Tab-separated table of C-alpha atoms and ligand atoms in Angstrom:
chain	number	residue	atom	x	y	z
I	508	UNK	CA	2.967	23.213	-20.664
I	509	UNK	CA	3.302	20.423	-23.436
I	510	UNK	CA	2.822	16.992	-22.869
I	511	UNK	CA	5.901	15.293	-21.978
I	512	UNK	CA	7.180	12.184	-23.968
I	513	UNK	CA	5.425	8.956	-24.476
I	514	UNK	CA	9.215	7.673	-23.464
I	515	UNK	CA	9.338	9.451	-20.518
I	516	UNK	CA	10.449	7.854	-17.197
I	517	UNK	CA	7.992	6.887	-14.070
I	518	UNK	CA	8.229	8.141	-10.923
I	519	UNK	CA	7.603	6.335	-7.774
I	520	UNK	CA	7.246	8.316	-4.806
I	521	UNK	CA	7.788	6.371	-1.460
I	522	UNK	CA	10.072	3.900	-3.175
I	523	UNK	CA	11.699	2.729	-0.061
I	524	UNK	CA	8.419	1.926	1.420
I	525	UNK	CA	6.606	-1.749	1.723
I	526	UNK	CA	5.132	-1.612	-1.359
I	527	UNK	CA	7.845	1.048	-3.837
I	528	UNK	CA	10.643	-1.561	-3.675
I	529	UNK	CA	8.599	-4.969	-5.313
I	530	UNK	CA	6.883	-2.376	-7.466
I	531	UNK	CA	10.695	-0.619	-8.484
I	532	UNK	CA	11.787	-4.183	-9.439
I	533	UNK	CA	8.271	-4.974	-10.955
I	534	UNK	CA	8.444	-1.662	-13.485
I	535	UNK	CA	12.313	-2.882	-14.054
I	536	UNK	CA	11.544	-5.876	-15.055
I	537	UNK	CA	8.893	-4.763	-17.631
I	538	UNK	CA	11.177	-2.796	-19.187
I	539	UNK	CA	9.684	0.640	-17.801
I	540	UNK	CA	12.234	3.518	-17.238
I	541	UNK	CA	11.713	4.183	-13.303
I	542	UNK	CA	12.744	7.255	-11.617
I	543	UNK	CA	12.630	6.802	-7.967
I	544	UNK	CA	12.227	9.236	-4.589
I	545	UNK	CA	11.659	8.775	-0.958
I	546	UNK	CA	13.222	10.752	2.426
I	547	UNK	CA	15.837	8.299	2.468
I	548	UNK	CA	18.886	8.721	0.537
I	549	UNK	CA	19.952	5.486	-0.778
I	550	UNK	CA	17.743	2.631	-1.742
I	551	UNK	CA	17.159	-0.130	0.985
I	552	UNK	CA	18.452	-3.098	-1.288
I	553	UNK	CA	21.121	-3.844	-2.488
I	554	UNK	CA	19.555	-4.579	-6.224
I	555	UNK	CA	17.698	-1.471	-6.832
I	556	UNK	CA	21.004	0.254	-7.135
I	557	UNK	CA	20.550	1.019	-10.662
I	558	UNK	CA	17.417	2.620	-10.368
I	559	UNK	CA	18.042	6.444	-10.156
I	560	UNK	CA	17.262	7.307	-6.850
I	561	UNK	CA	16.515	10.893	-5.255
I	562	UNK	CA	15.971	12.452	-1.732
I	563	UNK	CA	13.160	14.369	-1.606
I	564	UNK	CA	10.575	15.063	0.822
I	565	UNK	CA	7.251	15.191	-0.679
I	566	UNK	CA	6.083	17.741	2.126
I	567	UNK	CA	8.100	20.278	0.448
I	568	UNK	CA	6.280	21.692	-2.090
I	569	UNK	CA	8.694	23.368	-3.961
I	570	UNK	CA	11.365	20.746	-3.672
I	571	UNK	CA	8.506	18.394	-5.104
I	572	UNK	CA	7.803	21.124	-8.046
I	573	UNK	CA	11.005	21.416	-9.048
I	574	UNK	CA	11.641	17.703	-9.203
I	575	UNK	CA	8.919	16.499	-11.318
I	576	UNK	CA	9.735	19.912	-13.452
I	577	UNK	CA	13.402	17.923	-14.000
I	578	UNK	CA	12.554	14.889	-14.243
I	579	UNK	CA	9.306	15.239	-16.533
I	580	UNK	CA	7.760	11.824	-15.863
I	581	UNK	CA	4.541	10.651	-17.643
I	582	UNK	CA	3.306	8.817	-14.817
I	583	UNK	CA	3.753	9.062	-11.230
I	584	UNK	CA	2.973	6.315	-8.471
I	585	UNK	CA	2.506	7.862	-5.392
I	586	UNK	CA	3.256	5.697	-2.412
I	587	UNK	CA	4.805	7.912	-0.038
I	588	UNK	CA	2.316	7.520	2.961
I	589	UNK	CA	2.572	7.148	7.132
I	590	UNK	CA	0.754	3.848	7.525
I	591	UNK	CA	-2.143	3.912	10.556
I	592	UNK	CA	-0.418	2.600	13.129
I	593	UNK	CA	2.473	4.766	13.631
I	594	UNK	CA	0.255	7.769	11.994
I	595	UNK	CA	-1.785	7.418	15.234
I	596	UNK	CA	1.739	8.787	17.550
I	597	UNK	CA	1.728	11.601	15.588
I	598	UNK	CA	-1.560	12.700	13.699
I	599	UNK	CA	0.128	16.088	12.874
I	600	UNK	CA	2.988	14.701	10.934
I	601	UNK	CA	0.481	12.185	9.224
I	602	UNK	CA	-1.488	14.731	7.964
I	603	UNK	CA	1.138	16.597	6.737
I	604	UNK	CA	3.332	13.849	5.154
I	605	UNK	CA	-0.010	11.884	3.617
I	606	UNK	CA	-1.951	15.201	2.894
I	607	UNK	CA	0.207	17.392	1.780
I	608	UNK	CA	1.990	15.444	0.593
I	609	UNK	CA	-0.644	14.139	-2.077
I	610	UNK	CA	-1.753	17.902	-2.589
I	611	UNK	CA	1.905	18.793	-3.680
I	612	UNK	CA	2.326	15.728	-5.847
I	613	UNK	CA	-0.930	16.679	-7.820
I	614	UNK	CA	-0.106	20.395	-8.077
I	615	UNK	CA	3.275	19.501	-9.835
I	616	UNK	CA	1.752	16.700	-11.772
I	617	UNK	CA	-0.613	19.468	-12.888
I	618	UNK	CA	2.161	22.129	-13.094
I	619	UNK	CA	4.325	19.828	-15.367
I	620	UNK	CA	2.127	18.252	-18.000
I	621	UNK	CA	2.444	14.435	-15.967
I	622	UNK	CA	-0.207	12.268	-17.503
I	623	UNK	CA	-1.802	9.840	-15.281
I	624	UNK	CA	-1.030	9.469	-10.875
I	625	UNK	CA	-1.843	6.393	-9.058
I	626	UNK	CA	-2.560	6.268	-5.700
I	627	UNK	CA	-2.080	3.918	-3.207
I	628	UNK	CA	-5.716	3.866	-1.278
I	629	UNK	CA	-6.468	1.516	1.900
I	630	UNK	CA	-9.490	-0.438	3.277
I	631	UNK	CA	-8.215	2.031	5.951
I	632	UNK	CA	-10.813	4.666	4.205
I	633	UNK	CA	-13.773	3.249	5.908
I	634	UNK	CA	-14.498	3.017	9.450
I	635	UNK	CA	-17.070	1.188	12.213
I	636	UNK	CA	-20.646	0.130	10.950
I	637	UNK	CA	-19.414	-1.422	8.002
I	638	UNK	CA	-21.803	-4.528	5.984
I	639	UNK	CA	-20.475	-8.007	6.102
I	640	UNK	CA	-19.530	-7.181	2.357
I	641	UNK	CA	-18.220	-4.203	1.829
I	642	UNK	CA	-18.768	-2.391	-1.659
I	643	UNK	CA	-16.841	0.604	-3.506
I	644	UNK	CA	-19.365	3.386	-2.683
I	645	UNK	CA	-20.313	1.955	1.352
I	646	UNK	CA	-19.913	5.343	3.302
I	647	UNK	CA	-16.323	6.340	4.391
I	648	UNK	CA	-15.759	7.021	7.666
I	649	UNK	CA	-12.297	6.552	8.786
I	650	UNK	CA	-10.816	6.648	12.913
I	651	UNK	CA	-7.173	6.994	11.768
I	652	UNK	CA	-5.566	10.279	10.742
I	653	UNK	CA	-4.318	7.801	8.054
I	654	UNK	CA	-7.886	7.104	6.621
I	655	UNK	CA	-9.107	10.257	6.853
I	656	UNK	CA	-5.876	11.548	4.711
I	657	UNK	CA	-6.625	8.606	2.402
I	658	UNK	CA	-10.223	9.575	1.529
I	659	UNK	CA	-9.198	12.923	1.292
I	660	UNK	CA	-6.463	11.854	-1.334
I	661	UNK	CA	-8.963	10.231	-3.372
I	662	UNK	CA	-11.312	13.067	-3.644
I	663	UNK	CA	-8.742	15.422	-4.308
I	664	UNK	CA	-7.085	13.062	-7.378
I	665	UNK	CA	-10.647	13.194	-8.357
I	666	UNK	CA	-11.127	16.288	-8.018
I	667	UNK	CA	-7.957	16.983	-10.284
I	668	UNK	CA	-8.646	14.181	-13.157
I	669	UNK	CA	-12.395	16.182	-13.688
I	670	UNK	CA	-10.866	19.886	-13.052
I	671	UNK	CA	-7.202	19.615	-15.019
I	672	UNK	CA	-8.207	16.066	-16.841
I	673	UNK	CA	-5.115	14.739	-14.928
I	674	UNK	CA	-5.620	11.200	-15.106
I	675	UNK	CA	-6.068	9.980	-11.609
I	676	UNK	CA	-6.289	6.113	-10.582
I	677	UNK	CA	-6.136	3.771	-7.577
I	678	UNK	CA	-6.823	0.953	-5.444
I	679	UNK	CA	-7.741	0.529	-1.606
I	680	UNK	CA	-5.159	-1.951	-1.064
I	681	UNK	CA	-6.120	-4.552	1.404
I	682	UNK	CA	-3.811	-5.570	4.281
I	683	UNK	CA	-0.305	-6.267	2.445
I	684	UNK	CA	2.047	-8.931	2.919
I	685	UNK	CA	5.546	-9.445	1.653
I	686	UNK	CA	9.184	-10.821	2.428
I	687	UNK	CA	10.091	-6.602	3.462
I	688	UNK	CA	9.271	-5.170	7.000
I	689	UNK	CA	6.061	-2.922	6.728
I	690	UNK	CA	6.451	0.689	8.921
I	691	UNK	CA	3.961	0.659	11.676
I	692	UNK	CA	0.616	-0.715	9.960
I	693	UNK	CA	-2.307	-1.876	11.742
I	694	UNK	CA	-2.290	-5.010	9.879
I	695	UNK	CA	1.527	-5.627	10.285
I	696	UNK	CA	0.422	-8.732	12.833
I	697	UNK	CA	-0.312	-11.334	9.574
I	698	UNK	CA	3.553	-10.327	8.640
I	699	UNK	CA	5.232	-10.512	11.720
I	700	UNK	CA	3.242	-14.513	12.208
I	701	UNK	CA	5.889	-15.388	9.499
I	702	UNK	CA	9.227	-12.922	10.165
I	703	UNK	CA	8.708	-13.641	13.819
I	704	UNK	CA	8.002	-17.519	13.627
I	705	UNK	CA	10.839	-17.934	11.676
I	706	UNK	CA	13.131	-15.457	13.318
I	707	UNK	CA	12.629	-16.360	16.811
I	708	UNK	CA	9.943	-19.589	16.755
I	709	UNK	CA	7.374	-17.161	18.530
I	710	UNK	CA	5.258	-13.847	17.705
I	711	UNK	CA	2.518	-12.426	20.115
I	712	UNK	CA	-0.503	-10.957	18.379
I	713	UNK	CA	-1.876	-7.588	19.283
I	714	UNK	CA	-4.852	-8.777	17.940
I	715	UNK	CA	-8.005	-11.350	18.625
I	716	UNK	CA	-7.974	-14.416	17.170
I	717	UNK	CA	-10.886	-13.949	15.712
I	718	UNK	CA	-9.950	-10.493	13.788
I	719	UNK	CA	-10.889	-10.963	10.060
I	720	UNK	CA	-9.180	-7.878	7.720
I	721	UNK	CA	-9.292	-7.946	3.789
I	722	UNK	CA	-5.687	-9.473	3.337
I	723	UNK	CA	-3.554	-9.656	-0.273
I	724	UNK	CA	-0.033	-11.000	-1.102
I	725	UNK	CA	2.392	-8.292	-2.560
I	726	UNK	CA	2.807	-9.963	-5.947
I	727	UNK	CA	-1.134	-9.854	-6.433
I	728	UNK	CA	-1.120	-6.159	-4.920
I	729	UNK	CA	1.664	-4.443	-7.412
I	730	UNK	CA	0.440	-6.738	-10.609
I	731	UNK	CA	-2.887	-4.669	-9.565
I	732	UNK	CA	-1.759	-1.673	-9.295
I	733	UNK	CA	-0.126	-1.708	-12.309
I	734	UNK	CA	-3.044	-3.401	-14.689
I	735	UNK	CA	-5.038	-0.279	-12.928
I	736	UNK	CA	-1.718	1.875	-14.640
I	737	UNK	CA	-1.605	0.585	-17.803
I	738	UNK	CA	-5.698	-0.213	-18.676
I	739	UNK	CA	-7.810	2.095	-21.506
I	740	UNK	CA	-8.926	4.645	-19.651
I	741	UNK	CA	-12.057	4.447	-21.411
I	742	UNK	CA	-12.700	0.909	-19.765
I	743	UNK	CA	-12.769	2.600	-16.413
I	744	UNK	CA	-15.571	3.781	-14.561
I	745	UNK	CA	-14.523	5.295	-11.615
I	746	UNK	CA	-11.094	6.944	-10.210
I	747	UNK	CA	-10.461	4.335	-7.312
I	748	UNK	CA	-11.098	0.590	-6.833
I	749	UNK	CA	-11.342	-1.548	-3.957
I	750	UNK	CA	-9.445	-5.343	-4.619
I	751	UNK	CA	-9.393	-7.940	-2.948
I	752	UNK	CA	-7.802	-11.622	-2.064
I	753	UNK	CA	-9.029	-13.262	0.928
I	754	UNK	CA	-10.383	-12.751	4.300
I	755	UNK	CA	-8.752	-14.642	6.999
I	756	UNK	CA	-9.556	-14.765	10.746
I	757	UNK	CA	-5.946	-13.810	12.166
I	758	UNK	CA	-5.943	-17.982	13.753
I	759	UNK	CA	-6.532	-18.971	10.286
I	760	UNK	CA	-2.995	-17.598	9.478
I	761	UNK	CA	-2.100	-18.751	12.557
I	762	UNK	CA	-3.187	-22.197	11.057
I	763	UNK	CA	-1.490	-21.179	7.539
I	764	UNK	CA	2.097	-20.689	9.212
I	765	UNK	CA	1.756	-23.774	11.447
I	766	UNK	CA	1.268	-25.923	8.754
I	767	UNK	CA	4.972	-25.078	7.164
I	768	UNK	CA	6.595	-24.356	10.624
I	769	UNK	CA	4.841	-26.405	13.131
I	770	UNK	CA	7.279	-25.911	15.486
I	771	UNK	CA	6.162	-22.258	15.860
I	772	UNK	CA	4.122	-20.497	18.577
I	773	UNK	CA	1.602	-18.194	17.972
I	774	UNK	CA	-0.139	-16.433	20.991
I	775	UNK	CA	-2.549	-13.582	20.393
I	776	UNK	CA	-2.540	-10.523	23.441
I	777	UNK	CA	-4.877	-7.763	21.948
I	778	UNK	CA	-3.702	-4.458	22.386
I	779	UNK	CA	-6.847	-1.930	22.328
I	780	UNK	CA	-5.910	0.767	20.080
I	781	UNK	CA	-4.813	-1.125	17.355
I	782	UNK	CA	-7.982	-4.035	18.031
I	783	UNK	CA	-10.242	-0.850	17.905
I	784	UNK	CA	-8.684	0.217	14.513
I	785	UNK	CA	-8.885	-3.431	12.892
I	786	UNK	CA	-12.244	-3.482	14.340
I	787	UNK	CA	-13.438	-0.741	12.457
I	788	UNK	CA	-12.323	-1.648	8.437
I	789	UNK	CA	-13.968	-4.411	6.540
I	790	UNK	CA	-14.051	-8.019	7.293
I	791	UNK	CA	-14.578	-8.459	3.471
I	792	UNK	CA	-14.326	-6.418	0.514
I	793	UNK	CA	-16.365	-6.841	-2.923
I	794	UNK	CA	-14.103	-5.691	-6.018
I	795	UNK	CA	-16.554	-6.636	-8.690
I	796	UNK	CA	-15.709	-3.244	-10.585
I	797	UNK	CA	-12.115	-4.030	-10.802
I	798	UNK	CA	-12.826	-7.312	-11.940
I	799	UNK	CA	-15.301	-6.196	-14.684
I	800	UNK	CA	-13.341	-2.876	-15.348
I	801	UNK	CA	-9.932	-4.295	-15.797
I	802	UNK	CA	-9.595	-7.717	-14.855
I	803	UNK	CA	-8.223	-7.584	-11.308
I	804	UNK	CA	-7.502	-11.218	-10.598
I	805	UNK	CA	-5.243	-12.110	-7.498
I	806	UNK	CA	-3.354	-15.382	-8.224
I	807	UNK	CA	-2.626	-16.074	-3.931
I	808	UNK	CA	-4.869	-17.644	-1.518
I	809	UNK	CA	-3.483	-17.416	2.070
I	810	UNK	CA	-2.080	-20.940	1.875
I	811	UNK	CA	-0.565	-20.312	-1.691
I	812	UNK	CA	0.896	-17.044	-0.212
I	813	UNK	CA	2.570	-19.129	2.474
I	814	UNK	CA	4.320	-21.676	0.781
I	815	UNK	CA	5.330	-18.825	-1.356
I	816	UNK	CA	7.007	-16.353	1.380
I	817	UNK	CA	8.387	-18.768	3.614
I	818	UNK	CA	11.725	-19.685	2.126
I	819	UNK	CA	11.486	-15.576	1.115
I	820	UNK	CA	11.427	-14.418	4.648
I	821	UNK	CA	13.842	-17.015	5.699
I	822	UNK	CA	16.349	-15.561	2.809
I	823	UNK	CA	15.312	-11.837	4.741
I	824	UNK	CA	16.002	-13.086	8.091
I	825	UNK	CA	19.330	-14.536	7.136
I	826	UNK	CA	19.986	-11.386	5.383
I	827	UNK	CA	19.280	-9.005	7.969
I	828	UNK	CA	19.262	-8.149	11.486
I	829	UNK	CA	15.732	-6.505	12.024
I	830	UNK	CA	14.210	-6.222	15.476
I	831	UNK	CA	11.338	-8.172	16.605
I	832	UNK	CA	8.235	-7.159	15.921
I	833	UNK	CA	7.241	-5.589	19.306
I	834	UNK	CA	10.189	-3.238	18.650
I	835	UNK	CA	9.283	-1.977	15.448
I	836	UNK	CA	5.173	-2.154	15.708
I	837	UNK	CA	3.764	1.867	16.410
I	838	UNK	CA	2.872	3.589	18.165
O	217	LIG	C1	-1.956	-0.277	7.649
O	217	LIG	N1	-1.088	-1.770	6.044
O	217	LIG	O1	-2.065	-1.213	8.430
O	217	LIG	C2	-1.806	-0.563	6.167
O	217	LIG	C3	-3.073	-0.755	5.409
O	217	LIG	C4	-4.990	-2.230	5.546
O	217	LIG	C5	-4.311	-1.122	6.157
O	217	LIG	O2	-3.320	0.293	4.541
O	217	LIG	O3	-1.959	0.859	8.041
C-alpha cells in the first residue's frame, strides 16, 4: 500500500462526542481538511455543517476498513469511546465499542497506509493505591471497563507504531470541561456545577466535597492534543502522555462558580459507585514529559476557566433544551 498524500484529509472518529466537535472546529480553523465519523448521522451543531460527515460504527470492522480505504486520511484522531460512567451499565458494549473499536481503527490505519493515530487516553487508566503525584509509568490498574479498554488501547497503538511503524500518539486527558454536555463521565459533576447553576440555580453533587480529580479546560485539552499531532516525532519519547491543568477539591469549584453566580446552590450527595470510581484515579498528575517533549502548556486555571465558560454555557442553555443533570448522568 503507498503512502497516501501529504494533502490528505484527517479523520476524526467520535466527532459528535465531548471532545470531536471543539477539536472539528479547532482543525477547521487551522486550515486542516477534516473528514468526520461518529454513529450519529448528522453533526450536533449547527456550524460543523460543512465538515463532511459520515455514519459509521467503528465496531464494524469492515464498515471501518472500507471507510478509511475511501477516504485515505493521513491522520486519524480517534475519539470514539463510552466514557466510565455509563460504560459501567453495560461493560459488554464498552468493551466492544472502546476495544474493538480501537483494534479496527488500527487494523485499517495499518491496512490503508494512514500515517500517524492519536488516541484519546484518560487518568481513567489507573486505579486505587495511587501516589499523591502521579507519574507516566505509576502502575495501571483500572476498576472501569472504560480504563481497562483504555490501557489496553495504548498498548495495542504501541504495539502497532513498533510492529507496522504506524505512528501512534496520545494523551491521558484529565477530567474535561467545556460549554457541550459530556455522555455519562465520572467526572461530569465539575460540568454540571456550571450547566446546572445556571440552568436551574441548583446542581447536587454525586460526589464529596472533598474529591480532588486531575481537571483541564477543553481549549487547553484539544490545543494538546493537537501539539502531540503535529510535533517531530523524533522529539518524542514515548507513545502516550499524561497532561495536566489543575487539581481542584470538587468545593473549590464549588467556590469557582459561586464567585460569578453567587446566587447558586451547590449541595454535594455522594453516590457510591461513581465516589468509588473518582476515588480510585489521581488526585494529581505530573506531565513533565509532555512539557519537556513538546511543550504541553495549559493556558486555564480553574478560575480563568470560569470566567471563560460562563457566558458560553449561558449561550448553550439559551440554545438548548437539555435535561438536568440527574437525567442524563449514567448509569
Ligand atoms: C470520564 N470524563 O469521566 C471521562 C474521563 C477523567 C475521566 O476520561 O469517564
Amino acid at each position: 500500500m503507498p503512502p497516501v498524500d501529504a494533502n490528505a484529509p484527517t479523520l476524526v472518529t467520535g466527532a459528535a462526542g465531548q471532545v470531536g466537535q471543539d477539536l472539528l472546529r479547532h482543525l477547521v480553523g487551522r486550515g486542516i481538511p477534516v473528514v468526520a465519523c461518529d454513529l450519529r448521522p448528522e453533526p450536533p451543531a449547527a456550524d460543523l455543517g460543512h465538515v463532511p460527515w459520515h455514519a459509521v460504527d467503528v465496531t464494524d470492522a469492515e464498515a471501518v476498513e472500507a471507510f478509511v480505504a475511501k477516504v485515505r486520511p493521513r491522520r486519524i484522531f480517534h475519539l470514539a469511546a463510552i466514557l466510565s460512567a455509563r460504560g459501567e451499565a453495560n461493560p459488554q458494549r464498552t468493551y466492544t465499542v472502546n476495544q474493538t473499536g480501537t483494534y479496527n481503527v488500527l487494523e485499517a490505519a495499518r491496512r490503508h497506509g494512514v500515517e500517524q493515530v492519536v488516541f484519546t487516553s484518560t487518568i481513567a487508566v489507573f486505579g486505587p493505591g495511587l501516589p499523591e503525584v502521579v507519574g507516566d509509568d505509576v502502575p495501571l490498574h483500572p476498576t472501569t471497563m472504560y480504563g481497562v479498554t483504555k490501557v489496553a488501547g495504548e498498548l495495542l497503538g504501541a504495539y502497532y507504531d513498533r510492529r507496522y511503524g504506524l505512528d501512534f500518539r496520545g494523551v491521558r486527558f484529565p477530567g474535561l470541561i467545556s460549554a457541550s454536555l459530556p455522555g455519562g463521565g465520572t467526572s461530569d459533576y465539575a460540568l454540571f456545577m456550571y450547566y446546572d447553576g445556571i440552568r436551574v440555580g441548583h446542581y447536587t453533587a454525586f460526589c464529596r466535597p472533598d474529591t480532588k480529580i486531575p481537571l483541564m479546560y477543553m481549549p487547553d485539552a484539544i490545543r494538546g492534543l493537537v501539539d502531540l499531532a503535529l510535533a517531530p516525532k523524533e522529539r518524542l519519547t514515548r507513545n502516550v502522555y499524561n497532561i495536566a491543568a489543575f487539581s481542584p477539591r470538587a468545593d473549590e469549584i464549588a467556590a469557582s462558580v459561586r464567585r460569578l453566580l453567587p446566587d447558586v446552590r451547590i449541595d454535594f450527595a455522594p453516590d457510591p459507585q461513581r465516589q468509588a470510581i473518582l476515588d480510585s484515579w489521581p488526585r494529581v498528575l505530573d506531565d513533565t514529559a509532555a512539557r519537556r517533549d513538546w511543550g504541553f502548556a495549559p493556558a486555564f486555571d480553574l478560575d480563568g476557566m470560569t470566567r471563560d465558560l460562563v457566558p458560553k454555557i449561558r449561550a448553550l442553555v439559551a440554545a438548548t433544551n437539555e435535561p438536568a443533570a440527574a437525567d442524563v448522568a449514567a448509569p
